[in-house]
Tab-separated table of C-alpha atoms in Angstrom:
chain	number	residue	atom	x	y	z
A	1	MET	CA	293.618	-76.687	16.363
A	2	ASP	CA	292.413	-74.203	18.997
A	3	ASN	CA	294.558	-71.221	18.085
A	4	ALA	CA	291.724	-68.706	18.356
A	5	ALA	CA	291.858	-69.452	22.095
A	6	THR	CA	295.611	-68.982	22.319
A	7	THR	CA	298.733	-69.507	20.229
A	8	ARG	CA	302.184	-70.944	20.931
A	9	PRO	CA	304.684	-68.075	21.321
A	10	TYR	CA	307.335	-67.738	18.659
A	11	ASP	CA	310.772	-68.891	19.832
A	12	ASP	CA	312.176	-65.401	19.172
A	13	VAL	CA	309.393	-63.934	21.311
A	14	LEU	CA	310.243	-66.222	24.221
A	15	ASP	CA	313.914	-65.244	23.836
A	16	THR	CA	312.958	-61.576	23.993
A	17	TYR	CA	310.775	-62.170	27.041
A	18	MET	CA	313.532	-64.003	28.919
A	19	ASN	CA	316.279	-61.553	27.919
A	20	VAL	CA	314.276	-58.547	29.099
A	21	ASN	CA	313.501	-60.326	32.362
A	22	ARG	CA	317.203	-60.904	32.893
A	23	SER	CA	318.570	-57.524	31.857
A	24	TYR	CA	315.694	-55.031	32.263
A	25	TYR	CA	313.829	-56.367	35.284
A	26	PHE	CA	313.699	-52.893	36.840
A	27	ASN	CA	310.500	-50.964	37.440
A	28	THR	CA	309.880	-48.574	34.556
A	29	ALA	CA	308.547	-45.988	37.030
A	30	SER	CA	311.783	-45.911	39.068
A	31	ILE	CA	313.802	-42.704	38.684
A	32	HIS	CA	317.258	-44.294	38.985
A	33	GLN	CA	319.395	-45.043	35.928
A	34	ALA	CA	318.290	-48.674	35.610
A	35	GLY	CA	314.648	-47.624	35.818
A	36	ARG	CA	315.201	-45.008	33.122
A	37	GLU	CA	316.800	-47.607	30.834
A	38	ALA	CA	313.813	-49.894	31.364
A	39	ALA	CA	311.468	-46.983	30.602
A	40	LYS	CA	313.325	-46.348	27.321
A	41	LEU	CA	312.739	-49.948	26.259
A	42	LEU	CA	309.078	-49.641	27.207
A	43	GLU	CA	308.642	-46.527	25.069
A	44	ALA	CA	310.467	-48.170	22.151
A	45	SER	CA	308.086	-51.151	22.414
A	46	ARG	CA	305.109	-48.785	22.591
A	47	ARG	CA	306.229	-46.942	19.462
A	48	GLN	CA	306.764	-50.205	17.591
A	49	VAL	CA	303.260	-51.450	18.428
A	50	ILE	CA	301.730	-48.154	17.298
A	51	ASP	CA	303.703	-48.141	14.051
A	52	LEU	CA	302.982	-51.783	13.194
A	53	MET	CA	299.272	-51.232	13.819
A	54	GLY	CA	299.324	-48.170	11.544
A	55	LEU	CA	298.087	-45.959	14.388
A	56	GLY	CA	300.503	-43.054	14.342
A	57	ASN	CA	297.783	-40.687	15.579
A	58	HIS	CA	296.937	-42.872	18.597
A	59	ASP	CA	298.427	-43.370	22.040
A	60	CYS	CA	299.134	-46.864	23.340
A	61	VAL	CA	298.301	-48.046	26.853
A	62	PHE	CA	299.732	-51.428	27.837
A	63	THR	CA	297.250	-53.681	29.640
A	64	SER	CA	296.952	-57.316	30.710
A	65	GLY	CA	295.079	-58.162	27.508
A	66	ALA	CA	292.061	-57.339	25.373
A	67	THR	CA	289.559	-58.105	28.133
A	68	GLU	CA	291.018	-55.358	30.296
A	69	SER	CA	291.419	-53.075	27.274
A	70	ASN	CA	287.756	-53.539	26.346
A	71	ASN	CA	286.674	-52.855	29.913
A	72	ILE	CA	288.722	-49.651	30.099
A	73	ALA	CA	287.400	-48.433	26.751
A	74	VAL	CA	283.726	-49.140	27.433
A	75	GLN	CA	283.566	-48.014	31.052
A	76	SER	CA	285.752	-44.932	30.926
A	77	VAL	CA	284.547	-43.553	27.595
A	78	LEU	CA	280.878	-43.983	28.472
A	79	ARG	CA	281.386	-42.142	31.766
A	80	HIS	CA	283.285	-39.400	29.952
A	81	LYS	CA	280.523	-39.077	27.340
A	82	LYS	CA	277.583	-39.243	29.754
A	83	PRO	CA	276.787	-35.491	29.570
A	84	PHE	CA	276.345	-35.832	25.786
A	85	GLY	CA	274.272	-39.017	25.520
A	86	ARG	CA	273.376	-42.304	27.155
A	87	THR	CA	273.140	-44.817	24.294
A	88	MET	CA	275.690	-47.434	23.276
A	89	LEU	CA	275.405	-49.520	20.110
A	90	ILE	CA	277.007	-52.958	20.127
A	91	SER	CA	276.930	-55.724	17.555
A	92	GLU	CA	275.315	-59.027	18.481
A	93	LEU	CA	278.610	-60.688	17.567
A	94	GLU	CA	280.860	-59.296	20.292
A	95	HIS	CA	283.065	-61.158	22.751
A	96	PRO	CA	281.792	-61.523	26.361
A	97	SER	CA	284.412	-58.981	27.507
A	98	VAL	CA	282.415	-56.388	25.558
A	99	ILE	CA	278.856	-57.701	25.924
A	100	ASN	CA	279.045	-58.271	29.670
A	101	VAL	CA	280.582	-54.890	30.512
A	102	ALA	CA	278.039	-53.163	28.247
A	103	GLU	CA	275.188	-54.874	30.079
A	104	ALA	CA	276.737	-53.890	33.431
A	105	MET	CA	276.784	-50.226	32.355
A	106	LYS	CA	272.981	-50.248	32.293
A	107	ASP	CA	273.195	-49.926	36.078
A	108	GLU	CA	274.817	-46.517	35.546
A	109	GLY	CA	271.947	-45.259	33.414
A	110	PHE	CA	273.164	-46.201	29.941
A	111	ASN	CA	271.067	-47.699	27.165
A	112	VAL	CA	272.446	-50.665	25.236
A	113	ARG	CA	271.065	-51.392	21.794
A	114	TYR	CA	272.213	-54.301	19.649
A	115	ILE	CA	273.091	-54.059	15.947
A	116	ARG	CA	271.618	-57.054	14.162
A	117	ALA	CA	273.787	-59.486	12.238
A	118	LEU	CA	273.367	-60.891	8.747
A	119	SER	CA	273.373	-64.620	8.007
A	120	ASP	CA	277.026	-64.446	6.930
A	121	GLY	CA	278.087	-63.272	10.398
A	122	THR	CA	278.652	-59.607	9.533
A	123	VAL	CA	276.894	-56.615	11.049
A	124	ASN	CA	273.792	-55.296	9.330
A	125	MET	CA	274.904	-51.855	8.141
A	126	ALA	CA	271.326	-50.812	7.355
A	127	HIS	CA	270.289	-51.578	10.919
A	128	LEU	CA	273.272	-49.641	12.258
A	129	GLY	CA	272.041	-46.643	10.274
A	130	GLU	CA	268.562	-47.021	11.763
A	131	LEU	CA	269.903	-47.109	15.318
A	132	LEU	CA	272.144	-44.058	15.053
A	133	ASP	CA	270.770	-40.866	16.565
A	134	ASP	CA	271.975	-37.897	18.607
A	135	ASP	CA	271.891	-39.846	21.885
A	136	VAL	CA	274.414	-42.438	20.671
A	137	VAL	CA	277.893	-41.778	22.097
A	138	PHE	CA	279.600	-45.170	21.737
A	139	VAL	CA	279.664	-47.864	19.041
A	140	THR	CA	281.695	-51.058	19.258
A	141	VAL	CA	282.168	-53.733	16.584
A	142	MET	CA	284.942	-56.345	16.580
A	143	ALA	CA	287.192	-56.604	13.523
A	144	VAL	CA	286.970	-60.402	13.200
A	145	ASN	CA	284.428	-62.561	14.985
A	146	ASN	CA	285.970	-65.126	17.312
A	147	ILE	CA	283.371	-67.839	16.673
A	148	VAL	CA	283.041	-68.023	12.877
A	149	GLY	CA	285.826	-65.695	11.702
A	150	SER	CA	283.547	-63.255	9.864
A	151	ILE	CA	285.304	-60.036	8.858
A	152	GLN	CA	283.445	-56.903	9.876
A	153	PRO	CA	283.240	-53.777	7.644
A	154	ILE	CA	285.318	-51.586	9.970
A	155	GLU	CA	286.274	-49.012	7.351
A	156	LYS	CA	282.651	-48.632	6.179
A	157	ILE	CA	281.508	-48.141	9.762
A	158	CYS	CA	284.173	-45.454	10.240
A	159	GLU	CA	282.846	-43.674	7.160
A	160	VAL	CA	279.247	-43.768	8.426
A	161	LEU	CA	280.237	-42.493	11.870
A	162	LYS	CA	281.902	-39.392	10.434
A	163	GLN	CA	278.377	-37.948	10.400
A	164	TYR	CA	278.194	-38.441	14.180
A	165	PRO	CA	281.251	-36.683	15.651
A	166	ARG	CA	280.150	-37.326	19.251
A	167	VAL	CA	280.341	-41.096	18.769
A	168	HIS	CA	283.393	-42.972	20.020
A	169	PHE	CA	284.049	-46.024	17.820
A	170	HIS	CA	285.840	-48.898	19.549
A	171	VAL	CA	287.225	-51.955	17.735
A	172	ASP	CA	288.198	-55.210	19.395
A	173	ALA	CA	290.919	-56.364	16.983
A	174	THR	CA	291.912	-59.441	18.990
A	175	GLN	CA	291.214	-62.041	16.290
A	176	ALA	CA	292.293	-59.869	13.356
A	177	VAL	CA	295.876	-59.036	14.299
A	178	GLY	CA	298.312	-61.245	12.416
A	179	LYS	CA	295.514	-62.698	10.281
A	180	ILE	CA	294.356	-59.862	8.009
A	181	ARG	CA	295.288	-56.246	7.376
A	182	VAL	CA	292.714	-53.718	8.524
A	183	ASP	CA	292.895	-49.919	8.478
A	184	TYR	CA	292.122	-48.889	12.059
A	185	SER	CA	293.290	-45.296	11.668
A	186	GLU	CA	289.766	-43.818	11.834
A	187	ALA	CA	288.714	-45.892	14.862
A	188	ASP	CA	288.824	-44.051	18.178
A	189	SER	CA	290.182	-47.007	20.139
A	190	VAL	CA	291.502	-50.486	19.363
A	191	SER	CA	292.236	-53.399	21.700
A	192	ILE	CA	294.619	-56.338	21.184
A	193	SER	CA	295.984	-59.361	23.096
A	194	ALA	CA	299.527	-60.620	22.519
A	195	HIS	CA	298.802	-64.309	23.051
A	196	LYS	CA	296.486	-64.365	20.027
A	197	PHE	CA	299.402	-63.642	17.655
A	198	HIS	CA	302.170	-65.754	19.203
A	199	GLY	CA	303.096	-63.418	22.038
A	200	VAL	CA	303.013	-64.331	25.714
A	201	LYS	CA	299.923	-64.343	27.894
A	202	GLY	CA	299.129	-61.528	30.286
A	203	VAL	CA	299.851	-58.527	28.071
A	204	GLY	CA	297.852	-56.516	25.563
A	205	ALA	CA	297.212	-52.939	24.591
A	206	LEU	CA	294.540	-50.311	24.152
A	207	MET	CA	295.256	-47.750	21.447
A	208	ALA	CA	293.263	-44.524	21.654
A	209	LYS	CA	293.103	-41.504	19.370
A	210	GLU	CA	292.116	-39.187	22.227
A	211	VAL	CA	293.627	-40.649	25.359
A	212	LYS	CA	291.916	-37.941	27.441
A	213	THR	CA	288.632	-39.820	26.939
A	214	LEU	CA	290.101	-42.741	28.913
A	215	SER	CA	290.356	-42.977	32.678
A	216	ALA	CA	291.244	-45.581	35.282
A	217	ILE	CA	288.784	-48.297	36.223
A	218	THR	CA	291.162	-49.638	38.885
A	219	TYR	CA	293.303	-47.405	41.056
A	220	GLY	CA	296.863	-47.510	42.277
A	221	GLY	CA	300.166	-45.889	41.401
A	222	GLY	CA	299.051	-44.068	38.280
A	223	HIS	CA	301.046	-45.997	35.672
A	224	GLU	CA	300.398	-45.734	31.938
A	225	GLY	CA	299.285	-42.121	32.063
A	226	ASN	CA	297.023	-42.710	35.082
A	227	ILE	CA	294.907	-45.074	32.973
A	228	ARG	CA	296.196	-48.491	33.969
A	229	SER	CA	297.777	-48.787	37.414
A	230	GLY	CA	300.117	-51.600	38.382
A	231	THR	CA	303.782	-52.245	37.616
A	232	VAL	CA	304.083	-52.385	33.842
A	233	ASN	CA	304.829	-55.791	32.322
A	234	LEU	CA	307.927	-54.663	30.390
A	235	PRO	CA	309.063	-58.153	29.302
A	236	GLY	CA	305.560	-58.874	28.030
A	237	ALA	CA	305.330	-55.544	26.196
A	238	ALA	CA	308.697	-55.995	24.495
A	239	ALA	CA	307.799	-59.565	23.568
A	240	MET	CA	304.428	-58.398	22.203
A	241	ALA	CA	306.129	-55.852	19.964
A	242	ARG	CA	308.400	-58.632	18.687
A	243	ALA	CA	305.456	-60.982	18.087
A	244	LEU	CA	303.579	-58.249	16.237
A	245	ARG	CA	306.544	-57.601	13.948
A	246	ILE	CA	307.024	-61.298	13.122
A	247	SER	CA	303.289	-61.783	12.541
A	248	ASP	CA	303.201	-58.768	10.243
A	249	GLU	CA	306.177	-60.002	8.242
A	250	GLN	CA	304.638	-63.472	7.807
A	251	LEU	CA	301.014	-62.405	7.336
A	252	ASP	CA	300.696	-62.708	3.565
A	253	GLU	CA	302.409	-66.091	3.361
A	254	SER	CA	300.464	-67.383	6.354
A	255	TYR	CA	297.126	-66.212	4.944
A	256	THR	CA	297.691	-67.992	1.619
A	257	ARG	CA	298.818	-71.237	3.246
A	258	VAL	CA	296.062	-71.327	5.877
A	259	ALA	CA	293.422	-70.485	3.254
A	260	ALA	CA	294.527	-73.647	1.426
A	261	TYR	CA	294.147	-75.651	4.655
A	262	ASN	CA	290.661	-74.237	5.139
A	263	ARG	CA	289.671	-75.315	1.632
A	264	GLN	CA	291.091	-78.804	2.202
A	265	VAL	CA	288.976	-79.320	5.305
A	266	ARG	CA	285.835	-77.984	3.619
A	267	GLU	CA	286.346	-80.237	0.612
A	268	ALA	CA	286.999	-83.260	2.833
A	269	LEU	CA	283.708	-82.707	4.671
A	270	ASP	CA	281.674	-81.884	1.579
A	271	GLY	CA	278.700	-84.203	1.364
A	272	PHE	CA	279.054	-85.495	4.915
A	273	HIS	CA	275.670	-86.334	6.434
A	274	ALA	CA	274.425	-83.695	8.920
A	275	VAL	CA	277.625	-81.614	8.807
A	276	GLN	CA	277.141	-77.873	8.336
A	277	ILE	CA	280.011	-75.414	7.872
A	278	GLN	CA	279.419	-71.742	8.623
A	279	PRO	CA	280.210	-69.065	5.976
A	280	SER	CA	283.897	-68.294	5.641
A	281	GLY	CA	285.687	-65.182	6.868
A	282	VAL	CA	289.319	-65.281	7.862
A	283	PRO	CA	290.714	-68.692	6.878
A	284	HIS	CA	292.166	-69.231	10.352
A	285	ILE	CA	288.743	-69.879	11.921
A	286	MET	CA	286.210	-72.528	10.888
A	287	ASN	CA	282.932	-73.287	12.619
A	288	ILE	CA	281.532	-76.734	11.877
A	289	SER	CA	278.321	-78.288	13.194
A	290	PHE	CA	277.624	-81.995	13.633
A	291	THR	CA	273.851	-81.555	13.724
A	292	GLY	CA	272.230	-83.965	16.135
A	293	ALA	CA	275.306	-84.375	18.310
A	294	LYS	CA	276.522	-82.097	21.085
A	295	GLY	CA	279.587	-79.972	20.486
A	296	GLU	CA	281.150	-81.264	23.697
A	297	VAL	CA	280.800	-84.840	22.436
A	298	VAL	CA	282.567	-83.940	19.190
A	299	VAL	CA	285.323	-82.076	21.059
A	300	ASN	CA	285.931	-85.087	23.316
A	301	ALA	CA	285.825	-87.506	20.399
A	302	LEU	CA	288.414	-85.462	18.499
A	303	GLY	CA	290.457	-85.247	21.702
A	304	SER	CA	290.716	-89.032	21.735
A	305	HIS	CA	292.507	-88.637	18.396
A	306	ASP	CA	294.806	-85.970	19.923
A	307	ILE	CA	293.039	-83.199	18.007
A	308	PHE	CA	292.144	-80.259	20.247
A	309	VAL	CA	289.348	-77.866	19.276
A	310	SER	CA	286.701	-75.906	21.188
A	311	THR	CA	282.944	-75.536	21.189
A	312	THR	CA	282.705	-71.731	21.210
A	313	SER	CA	285.244	-69.230	22.508
A	314	ALA	CA	287.408	-70.647	25.283
A	315	CYS	CA	286.258	-67.712	27.443
A	316	ALA	CA	282.638	-68.897	27.292
A	317	SER	CA	282.865	-72.623	26.508
A	318	LYS	CA	281.690	-73.661	29.987
A	319	LEU	CA	278.518	-71.574	29.877
A	320	SER	CA	275.299	-73.529	29.378
A	321	LYS	CA	273.646	-71.196	26.894
A	322	LEU	CA	273.402	-70.947	23.125
A	323	ASN	CA	276.189	-69.024	21.473
A	324	GLU	CA	275.123	-65.444	20.694
A	325	THR	CA	276.964	-65.252	17.371
A	326	LEU	CA	275.501	-68.426	15.887
A	327	LEU	CA	272.064	-67.451	17.182
A	328	ALA	CA	272.344	-63.976	15.643
A	329	MET	CA	273.241	-65.563	12.299
A	330	GLY	CA	269.897	-67.406	12.306
A	331	ASN	CA	271.164	-70.911	13.070
A	332	THR	CA	268.806	-73.447	14.631
A	333	GLN	CA	269.342	-74.836	18.120
A	334	PRO	CA	270.574	-78.281	16.914
A	335	VAL	CA	273.144	-76.590	14.649
A	336	ILE	CA	274.357	-74.355	17.472
A	337	GLU	CA	274.512	-77.171	20.021
A	338	GLY	CA	276.488	-79.364	17.616
A	339	SER	CA	279.023	-76.712	16.657
A	340	ILE	CA	282.785	-76.820	17.140
A	341	ARG	CA	285.433	-74.226	16.308
A	342	ILE	CA	288.617	-75.206	14.513
A	343	SER	CA	291.300	-72.535	14.420
A	344	PHE	CA	294.654	-72.644	12.648
A	345	SER	CA	297.725	-70.480	13.208
A	346	SER	CA	300.726	-69.345	11.218
A	347	GLN	CA	302.565	-72.348	12.696
A	348	THR	CA	300.031	-74.947	11.535
A	349	GLY	CA	301.605	-77.450	9.125
A	350	ASP	CA	300.522	-79.878	6.398
A	351	ALA	CA	300.837	-82.961	8.602
A	352	GLU	CA	298.585	-81.459	11.294
A	353	VAL	CA	295.856	-80.659	8.769
A	354	LYS	CA	295.986	-84.199	7.378
A	355	ARG	CA	295.615	-85.563	10.922
A	356	LEU	CA	292.678	-83.195	11.497
A	357	ILE	CA	290.867	-84.369	8.359
A	358	THR	CA	291.436	-88.021	9.221
A	359	ALA	CA	290.124	-87.442	12.751
A	360	LEU	CA	287.047	-85.520	11.549
A	361	GLN	CA	286.176	-88.345	9.170
A	362	ALA	CA	286.681	-90.938	11.897
A	363	VAL	CA	284.561	-89.034	14.418
A	364	HIS	CA	281.793	-88.593	11.854
A	365	ASN	CA	281.714	-92.364	11.431
A	366	GLU	CA	281.915	-92.998	15.195
A	367	ILE	CA	278.926	-90.800	16.073
A	368	GLY	CA	277.002	-91.297	12.863
A	369	ASP	CA	274.099	-92.979	14.627
A	370	VAL	CA	273.215	-89.794	16.563
A	371	LEU	CA	273.517	-87.428	13.590
A	372	LYS	CA	270.361	-86.368	11.832
């Protein structure tokens, strides 16, 4: 029940990964025949990712995942845009791989301003409008929040930004891919990670409408159009394309089934003393607070029932600070400290959800004396 952290790869994806490792283990940059054959497979995988994402007007750069993709987008685009402006707008809801690199760019003379969030976990569009001016050159808002699953108004933001042609709009689509359909065609860049939609770990992509705005942040052999050096992970890229296709084919069925699971859990917890459930977004992510307890206590208690969840995002769960998303939504400290994240996947089944509900009820009874 921690699929927002990572998912189990599809069997077909693992087969693809192993087959490519066996038959196309050559370096895609090699000029011999085997290298050229590997390069053909790489380009076919690239085209498939672009097509499945509906980004025919974008280029695709393969990376190690969304964290690297976000870093490339933020750092290289800001440096490219520096002659035109110094201000970056970022939602309060972003993943650490966006927030932390944005804060680091202050050392290079950039201004970072935060777009406020509404209580439902979506960006405040009115505040975005107030922040926009001629010095803004970069805006970034994730498609789906990784803590509560709120769906951001990406298409509305694209429409607003048409009035500001200098602005580069970046979307971290990590938690949206395979969960909901979003039109990213007007976004300037989009990042994804394969392991979030049943691909393998260690591969992702950055799609960019104007690839000339991107540049290397690490240096080496000049792979991926001189944007991302290092021997390309061909097996991972081919497996990611396969995972993306399967996820796309199963999306509608998965959404309907997981939405039913989400409702079941909410109904089972309805009326429970001191339990607060955050507003819904994508059905795959639920954020529940046991107010009065600590999230870590709840996670460990559920773990004793062989139910595995997280407190916040797995990337930040060991940090001793209040979660930015829940804070931005106006939650109190006890609610934030008692929060856990439950996240389903397309492979979640009826029996697992029944076990989850039973465990949640048992844990509520076990720690009832500390709840308030």
